[in-house]
mmCIF file of C-alpha atoms and ligand atoms in Angstrom:
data_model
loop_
_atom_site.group_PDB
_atom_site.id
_atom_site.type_symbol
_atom_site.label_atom_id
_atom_site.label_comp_id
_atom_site.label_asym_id
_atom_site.label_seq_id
_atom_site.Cartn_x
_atom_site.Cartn_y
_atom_site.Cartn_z
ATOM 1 C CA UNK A 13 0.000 0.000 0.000
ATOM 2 C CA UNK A 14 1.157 3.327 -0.983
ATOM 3 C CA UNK A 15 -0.492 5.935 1.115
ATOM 4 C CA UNK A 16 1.477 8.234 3.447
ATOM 5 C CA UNK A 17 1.723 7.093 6.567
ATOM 6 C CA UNK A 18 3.162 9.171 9.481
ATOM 7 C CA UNK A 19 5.673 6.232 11.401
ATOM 8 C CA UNK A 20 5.446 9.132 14.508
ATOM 9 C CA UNK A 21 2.099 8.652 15.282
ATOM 10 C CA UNK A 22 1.173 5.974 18.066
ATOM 11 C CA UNK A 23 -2.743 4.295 17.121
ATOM 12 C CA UNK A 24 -4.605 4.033 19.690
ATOM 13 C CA UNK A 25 -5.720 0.071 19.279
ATOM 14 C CA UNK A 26 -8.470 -1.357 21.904
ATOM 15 C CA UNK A 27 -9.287 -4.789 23.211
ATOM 16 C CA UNK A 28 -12.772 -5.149 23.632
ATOM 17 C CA UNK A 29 -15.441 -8.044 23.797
ATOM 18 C CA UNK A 30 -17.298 -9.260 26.918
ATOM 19 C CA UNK A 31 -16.062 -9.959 30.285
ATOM 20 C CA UNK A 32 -14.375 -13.705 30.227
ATOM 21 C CA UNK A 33 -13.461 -13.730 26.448
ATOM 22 C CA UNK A 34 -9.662 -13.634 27.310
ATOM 23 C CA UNK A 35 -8.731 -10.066 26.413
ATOM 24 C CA UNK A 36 -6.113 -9.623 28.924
ATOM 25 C CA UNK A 37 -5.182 -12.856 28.718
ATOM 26 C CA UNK A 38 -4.407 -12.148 24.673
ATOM 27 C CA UNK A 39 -2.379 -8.936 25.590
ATOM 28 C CA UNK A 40 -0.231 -10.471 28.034
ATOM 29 C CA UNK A 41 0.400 -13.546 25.971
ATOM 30 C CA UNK A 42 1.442 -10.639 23.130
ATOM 31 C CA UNK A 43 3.937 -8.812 25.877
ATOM 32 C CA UNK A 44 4.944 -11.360 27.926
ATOM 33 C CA UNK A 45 4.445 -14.993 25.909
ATOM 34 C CA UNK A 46 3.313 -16.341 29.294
ATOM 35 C CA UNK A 47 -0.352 -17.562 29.887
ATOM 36 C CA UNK A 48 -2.270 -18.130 33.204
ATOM 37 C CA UNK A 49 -4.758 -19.933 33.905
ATOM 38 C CA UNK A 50 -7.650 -18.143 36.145
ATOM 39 C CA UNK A 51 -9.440 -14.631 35.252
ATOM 40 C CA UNK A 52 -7.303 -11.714 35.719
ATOM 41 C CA UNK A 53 -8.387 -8.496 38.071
ATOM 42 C CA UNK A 54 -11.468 -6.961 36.546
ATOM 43 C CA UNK A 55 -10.731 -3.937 39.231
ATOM 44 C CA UNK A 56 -7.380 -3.148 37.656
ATOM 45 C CA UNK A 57 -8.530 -0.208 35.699
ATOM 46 C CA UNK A 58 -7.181 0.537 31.691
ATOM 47 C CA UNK A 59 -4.227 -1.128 30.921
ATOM 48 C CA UNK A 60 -1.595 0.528 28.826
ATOM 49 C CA UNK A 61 0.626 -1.254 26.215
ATOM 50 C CA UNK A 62 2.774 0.816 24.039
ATOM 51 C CA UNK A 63 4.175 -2.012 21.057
ATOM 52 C CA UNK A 64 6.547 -1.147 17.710
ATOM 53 C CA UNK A 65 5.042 -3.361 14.638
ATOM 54 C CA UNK A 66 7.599 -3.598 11.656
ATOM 55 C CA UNK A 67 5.035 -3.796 8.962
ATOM 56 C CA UNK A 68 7.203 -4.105 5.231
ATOM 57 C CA UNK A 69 9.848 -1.908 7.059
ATOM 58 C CA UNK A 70 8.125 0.517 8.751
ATOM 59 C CA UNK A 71 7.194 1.044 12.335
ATOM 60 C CA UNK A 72 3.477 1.211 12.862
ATOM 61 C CA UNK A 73 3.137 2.277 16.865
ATOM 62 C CA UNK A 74 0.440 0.622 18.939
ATOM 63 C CA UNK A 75 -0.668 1.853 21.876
ATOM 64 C CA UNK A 76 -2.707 -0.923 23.188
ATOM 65 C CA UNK A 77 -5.752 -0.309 25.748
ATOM 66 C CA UNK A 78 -7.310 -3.481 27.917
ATOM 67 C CA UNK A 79 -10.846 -2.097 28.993
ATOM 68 C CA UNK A 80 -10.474 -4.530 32.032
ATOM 69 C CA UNK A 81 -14.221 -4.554 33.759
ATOM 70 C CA UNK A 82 -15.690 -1.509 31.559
ATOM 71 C CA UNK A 83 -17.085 -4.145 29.752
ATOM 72 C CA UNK A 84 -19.962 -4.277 32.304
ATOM 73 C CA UNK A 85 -20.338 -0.399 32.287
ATOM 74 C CA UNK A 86 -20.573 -0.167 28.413
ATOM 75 C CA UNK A 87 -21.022 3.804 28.626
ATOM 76 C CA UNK A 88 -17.982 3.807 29.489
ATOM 77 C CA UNK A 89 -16.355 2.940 26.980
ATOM 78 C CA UNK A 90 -17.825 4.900 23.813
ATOM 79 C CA UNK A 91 -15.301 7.590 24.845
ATOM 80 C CA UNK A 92 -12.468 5.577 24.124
ATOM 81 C CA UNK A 93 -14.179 4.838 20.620
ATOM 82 C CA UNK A 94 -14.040 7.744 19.367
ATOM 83 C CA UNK A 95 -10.647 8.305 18.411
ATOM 84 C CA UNK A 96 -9.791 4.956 18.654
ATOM 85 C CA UNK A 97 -7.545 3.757 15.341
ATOM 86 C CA UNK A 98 -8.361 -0.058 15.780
ATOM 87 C CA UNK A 99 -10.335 -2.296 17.828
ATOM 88 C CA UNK A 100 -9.867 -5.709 18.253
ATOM 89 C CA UNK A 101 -13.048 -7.194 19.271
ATOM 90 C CA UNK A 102 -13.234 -10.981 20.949
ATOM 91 C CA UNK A 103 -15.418 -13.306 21.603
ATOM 92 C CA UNK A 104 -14.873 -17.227 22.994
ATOM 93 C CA UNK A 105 -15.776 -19.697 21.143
ATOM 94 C CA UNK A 106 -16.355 -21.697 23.920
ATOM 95 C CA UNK A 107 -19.328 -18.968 24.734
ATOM 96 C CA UNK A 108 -22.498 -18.727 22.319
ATOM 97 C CA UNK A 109 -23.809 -15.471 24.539
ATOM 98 C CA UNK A 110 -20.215 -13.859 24.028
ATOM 99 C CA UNK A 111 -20.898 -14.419 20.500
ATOM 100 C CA UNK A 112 -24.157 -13.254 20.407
ATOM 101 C CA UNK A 113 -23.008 -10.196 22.201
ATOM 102 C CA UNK A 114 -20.833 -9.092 18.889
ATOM 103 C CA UNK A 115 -23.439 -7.868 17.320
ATOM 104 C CA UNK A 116 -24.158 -5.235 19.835
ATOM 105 C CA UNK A 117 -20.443 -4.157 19.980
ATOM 106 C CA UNK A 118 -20.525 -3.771 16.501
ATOM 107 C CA UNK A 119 -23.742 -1.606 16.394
ATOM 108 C CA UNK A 120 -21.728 0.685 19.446
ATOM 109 C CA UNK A 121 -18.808 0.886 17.167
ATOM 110 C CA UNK A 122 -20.621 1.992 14.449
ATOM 111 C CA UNK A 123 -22.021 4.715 16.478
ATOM 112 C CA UNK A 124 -19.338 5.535 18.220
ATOM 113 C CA UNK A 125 -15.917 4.618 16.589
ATOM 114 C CA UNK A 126 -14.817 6.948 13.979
ATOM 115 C CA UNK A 127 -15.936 5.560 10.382
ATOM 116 C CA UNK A 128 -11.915 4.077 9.269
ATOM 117 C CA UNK A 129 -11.678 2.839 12.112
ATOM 118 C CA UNK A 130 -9.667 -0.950 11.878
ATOM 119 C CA UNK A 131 -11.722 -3.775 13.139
ATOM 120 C CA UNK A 132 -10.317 -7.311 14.050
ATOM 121 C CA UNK A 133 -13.009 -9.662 15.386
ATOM 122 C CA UNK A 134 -11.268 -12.527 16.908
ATOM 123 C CA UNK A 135 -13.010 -16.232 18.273
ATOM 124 C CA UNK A 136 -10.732 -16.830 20.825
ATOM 125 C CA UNK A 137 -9.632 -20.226 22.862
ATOM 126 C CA UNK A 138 -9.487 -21.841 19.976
ATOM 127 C CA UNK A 139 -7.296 -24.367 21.927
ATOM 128 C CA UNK A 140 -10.604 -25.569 23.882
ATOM 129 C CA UNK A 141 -11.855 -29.389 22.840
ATOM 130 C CA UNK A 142 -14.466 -29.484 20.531
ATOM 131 C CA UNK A 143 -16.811 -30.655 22.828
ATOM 132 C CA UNK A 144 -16.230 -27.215 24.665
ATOM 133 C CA UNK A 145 -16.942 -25.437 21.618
ATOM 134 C CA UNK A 146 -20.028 -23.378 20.985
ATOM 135 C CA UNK A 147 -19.268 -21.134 18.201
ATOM 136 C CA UNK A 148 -17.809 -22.960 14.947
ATOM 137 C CA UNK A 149 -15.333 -21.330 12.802
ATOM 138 C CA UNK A 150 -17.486 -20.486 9.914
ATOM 139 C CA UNK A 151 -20.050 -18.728 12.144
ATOM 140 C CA UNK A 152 -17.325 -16.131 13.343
ATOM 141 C CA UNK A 153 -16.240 -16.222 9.384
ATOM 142 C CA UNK A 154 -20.000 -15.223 8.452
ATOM 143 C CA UNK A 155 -20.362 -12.651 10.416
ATOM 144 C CA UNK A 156 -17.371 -11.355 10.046
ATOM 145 C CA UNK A 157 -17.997 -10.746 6.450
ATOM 146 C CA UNK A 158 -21.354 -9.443 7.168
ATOM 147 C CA UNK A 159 -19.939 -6.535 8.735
ATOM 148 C CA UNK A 160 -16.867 -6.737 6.437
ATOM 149 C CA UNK A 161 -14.448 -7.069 9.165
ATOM 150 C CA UNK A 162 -11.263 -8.956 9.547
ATOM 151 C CA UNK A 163 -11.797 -11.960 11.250
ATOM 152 C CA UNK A 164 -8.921 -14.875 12.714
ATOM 153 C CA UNK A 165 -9.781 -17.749 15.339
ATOM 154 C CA UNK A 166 -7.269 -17.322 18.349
ATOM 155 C CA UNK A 167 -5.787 -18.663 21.928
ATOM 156 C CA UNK A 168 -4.017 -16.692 24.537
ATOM 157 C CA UNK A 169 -3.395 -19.993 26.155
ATOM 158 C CA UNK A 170 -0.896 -21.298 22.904
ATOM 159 C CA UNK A 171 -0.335 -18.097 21.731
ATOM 160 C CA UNK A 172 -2.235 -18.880 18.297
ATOM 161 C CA UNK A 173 -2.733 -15.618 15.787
ATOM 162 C CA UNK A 174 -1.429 -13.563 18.893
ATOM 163 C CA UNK A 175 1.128 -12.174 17.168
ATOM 164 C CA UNK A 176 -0.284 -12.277 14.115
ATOM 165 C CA UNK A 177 -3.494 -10.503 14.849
ATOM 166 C CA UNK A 178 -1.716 -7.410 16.074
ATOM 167 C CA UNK A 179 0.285 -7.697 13.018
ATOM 168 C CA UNK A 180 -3.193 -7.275 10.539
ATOM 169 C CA UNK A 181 -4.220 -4.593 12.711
ATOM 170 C CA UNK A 182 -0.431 -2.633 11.938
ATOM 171 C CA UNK A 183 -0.675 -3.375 8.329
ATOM 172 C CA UNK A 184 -4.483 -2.203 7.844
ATOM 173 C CA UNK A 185 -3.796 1.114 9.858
ATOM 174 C CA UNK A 186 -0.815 1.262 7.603
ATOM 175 C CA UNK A 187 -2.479 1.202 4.134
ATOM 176 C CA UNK A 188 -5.762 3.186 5.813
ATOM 177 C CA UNK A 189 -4.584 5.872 6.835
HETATM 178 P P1 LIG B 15 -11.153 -10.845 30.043
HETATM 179 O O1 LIG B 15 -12.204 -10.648 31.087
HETATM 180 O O2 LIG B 15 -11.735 -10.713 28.668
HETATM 181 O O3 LIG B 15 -9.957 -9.978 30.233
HETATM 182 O O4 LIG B 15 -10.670 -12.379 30.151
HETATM 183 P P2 LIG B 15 -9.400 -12.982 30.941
HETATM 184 O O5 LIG B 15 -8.155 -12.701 30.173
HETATM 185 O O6 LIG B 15 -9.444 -12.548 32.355
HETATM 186 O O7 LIG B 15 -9.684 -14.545 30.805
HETATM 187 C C1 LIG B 15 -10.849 -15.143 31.326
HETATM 188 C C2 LIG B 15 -10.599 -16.629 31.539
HETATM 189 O O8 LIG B 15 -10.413 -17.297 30.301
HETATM 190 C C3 LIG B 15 -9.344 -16.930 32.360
HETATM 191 O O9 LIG B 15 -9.606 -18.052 33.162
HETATM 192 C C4 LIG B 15 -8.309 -17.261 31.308
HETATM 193 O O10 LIG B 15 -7.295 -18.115 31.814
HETATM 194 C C5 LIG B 15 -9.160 -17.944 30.256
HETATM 195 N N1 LIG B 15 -8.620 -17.802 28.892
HETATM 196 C C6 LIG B 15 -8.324 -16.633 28.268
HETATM 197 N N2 LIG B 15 -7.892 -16.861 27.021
HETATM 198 C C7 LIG B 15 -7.921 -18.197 26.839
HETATM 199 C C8 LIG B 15 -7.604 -19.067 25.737
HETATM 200 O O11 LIG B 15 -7.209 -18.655 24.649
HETATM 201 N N3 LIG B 15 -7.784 -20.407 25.939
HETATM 202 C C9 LIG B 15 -8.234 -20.919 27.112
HETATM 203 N N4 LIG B 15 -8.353 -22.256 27.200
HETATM 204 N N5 LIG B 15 -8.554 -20.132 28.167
HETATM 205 C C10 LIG B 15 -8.398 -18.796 28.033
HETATM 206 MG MG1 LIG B 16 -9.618 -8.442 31.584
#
């Protein structure tokens, strides 16, 4: 992609999806490699992670908000939208409701998020057993191309599409903006 992109700038990106879905769980597998079992702190408050993507060269800049427990005050949240560069929005496959759920954070983002803004929706703990699984793959495909979003299955726990998600996001805000 050819546009100019400004390598100074650091793009606000945002984790969001229902409580449970793994979101910090996905960022700290992306900082740290290391996953733990057992729900992090919802009381924590925003989590900042500032990250350097090399995307054909260039350094796309990341700065990398958890909502950890906003997810249960919503309102919240549609300030953080707004100038928001990317969101990365989970669900677990292992959770229909979660999945269900997408549909309303895509209606808030639409609302709220500015219009080019980058969306990744991810199905994640895609390491769960089958029998654990709720949502199959080409349900999160679907709808992902219903709302003409990017769309990968993931796992914080084996550190599947991690990297690579964050790496989609860098090279769409690259050729968008
Ligand atoms: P959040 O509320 O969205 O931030 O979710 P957490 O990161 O706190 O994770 C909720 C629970 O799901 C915790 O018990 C995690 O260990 C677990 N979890 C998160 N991601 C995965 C995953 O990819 N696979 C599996 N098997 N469990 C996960
Ligand atoms: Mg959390």
């Amino acid at each position: 992609c050819s546009r100019l992109f400004d390598p100074t700038i650091s793009h606000k990106t945002i984790l969001l999806g229902d409580s449970g879905v793994g979101k910090t769980s996905f960022l700290v597998k992306y900082n740290t490699g290391e996953f733990r079992a057992g729900s992090f702190s919802a009381t924590v408050g925003i989590a900042l992670t500032n990250k350097i993507v090399l995307v054909d060269n260039t350094k796309v800049k990341l700065q990398i908000w958890d909502t950890a427990g906003q997810e249960r005050f919503r309102s919240v949240t549609h300030a953080y939208y707004r100038d928001a560069h990317a969101l990365l929005l989970l669900y677990d496959v292992t959770s229909k409701t979660s999945f269900d759920n997408i549909r309303a954070w895509l209606v808030e983002i639409k609302e709220y998020a500015q219009e080019d803004v980058v969306i990744m929706l991810l199905g994640n703990k895609a390491d769960c057993s089958s029998s654990d699984r709720q949502v199959k793959r080409d349900e999160g495909e679907r709808l992902a191309r219903e709302y003409n979003v990017a769309f990968m299955e993931t796992s914080a726990k084996t550190g599947l599409n991690v990297e690579l998600a964050f790496l989609a996001v860098a090279r769409q805000i690259k050729c968008r903006r």
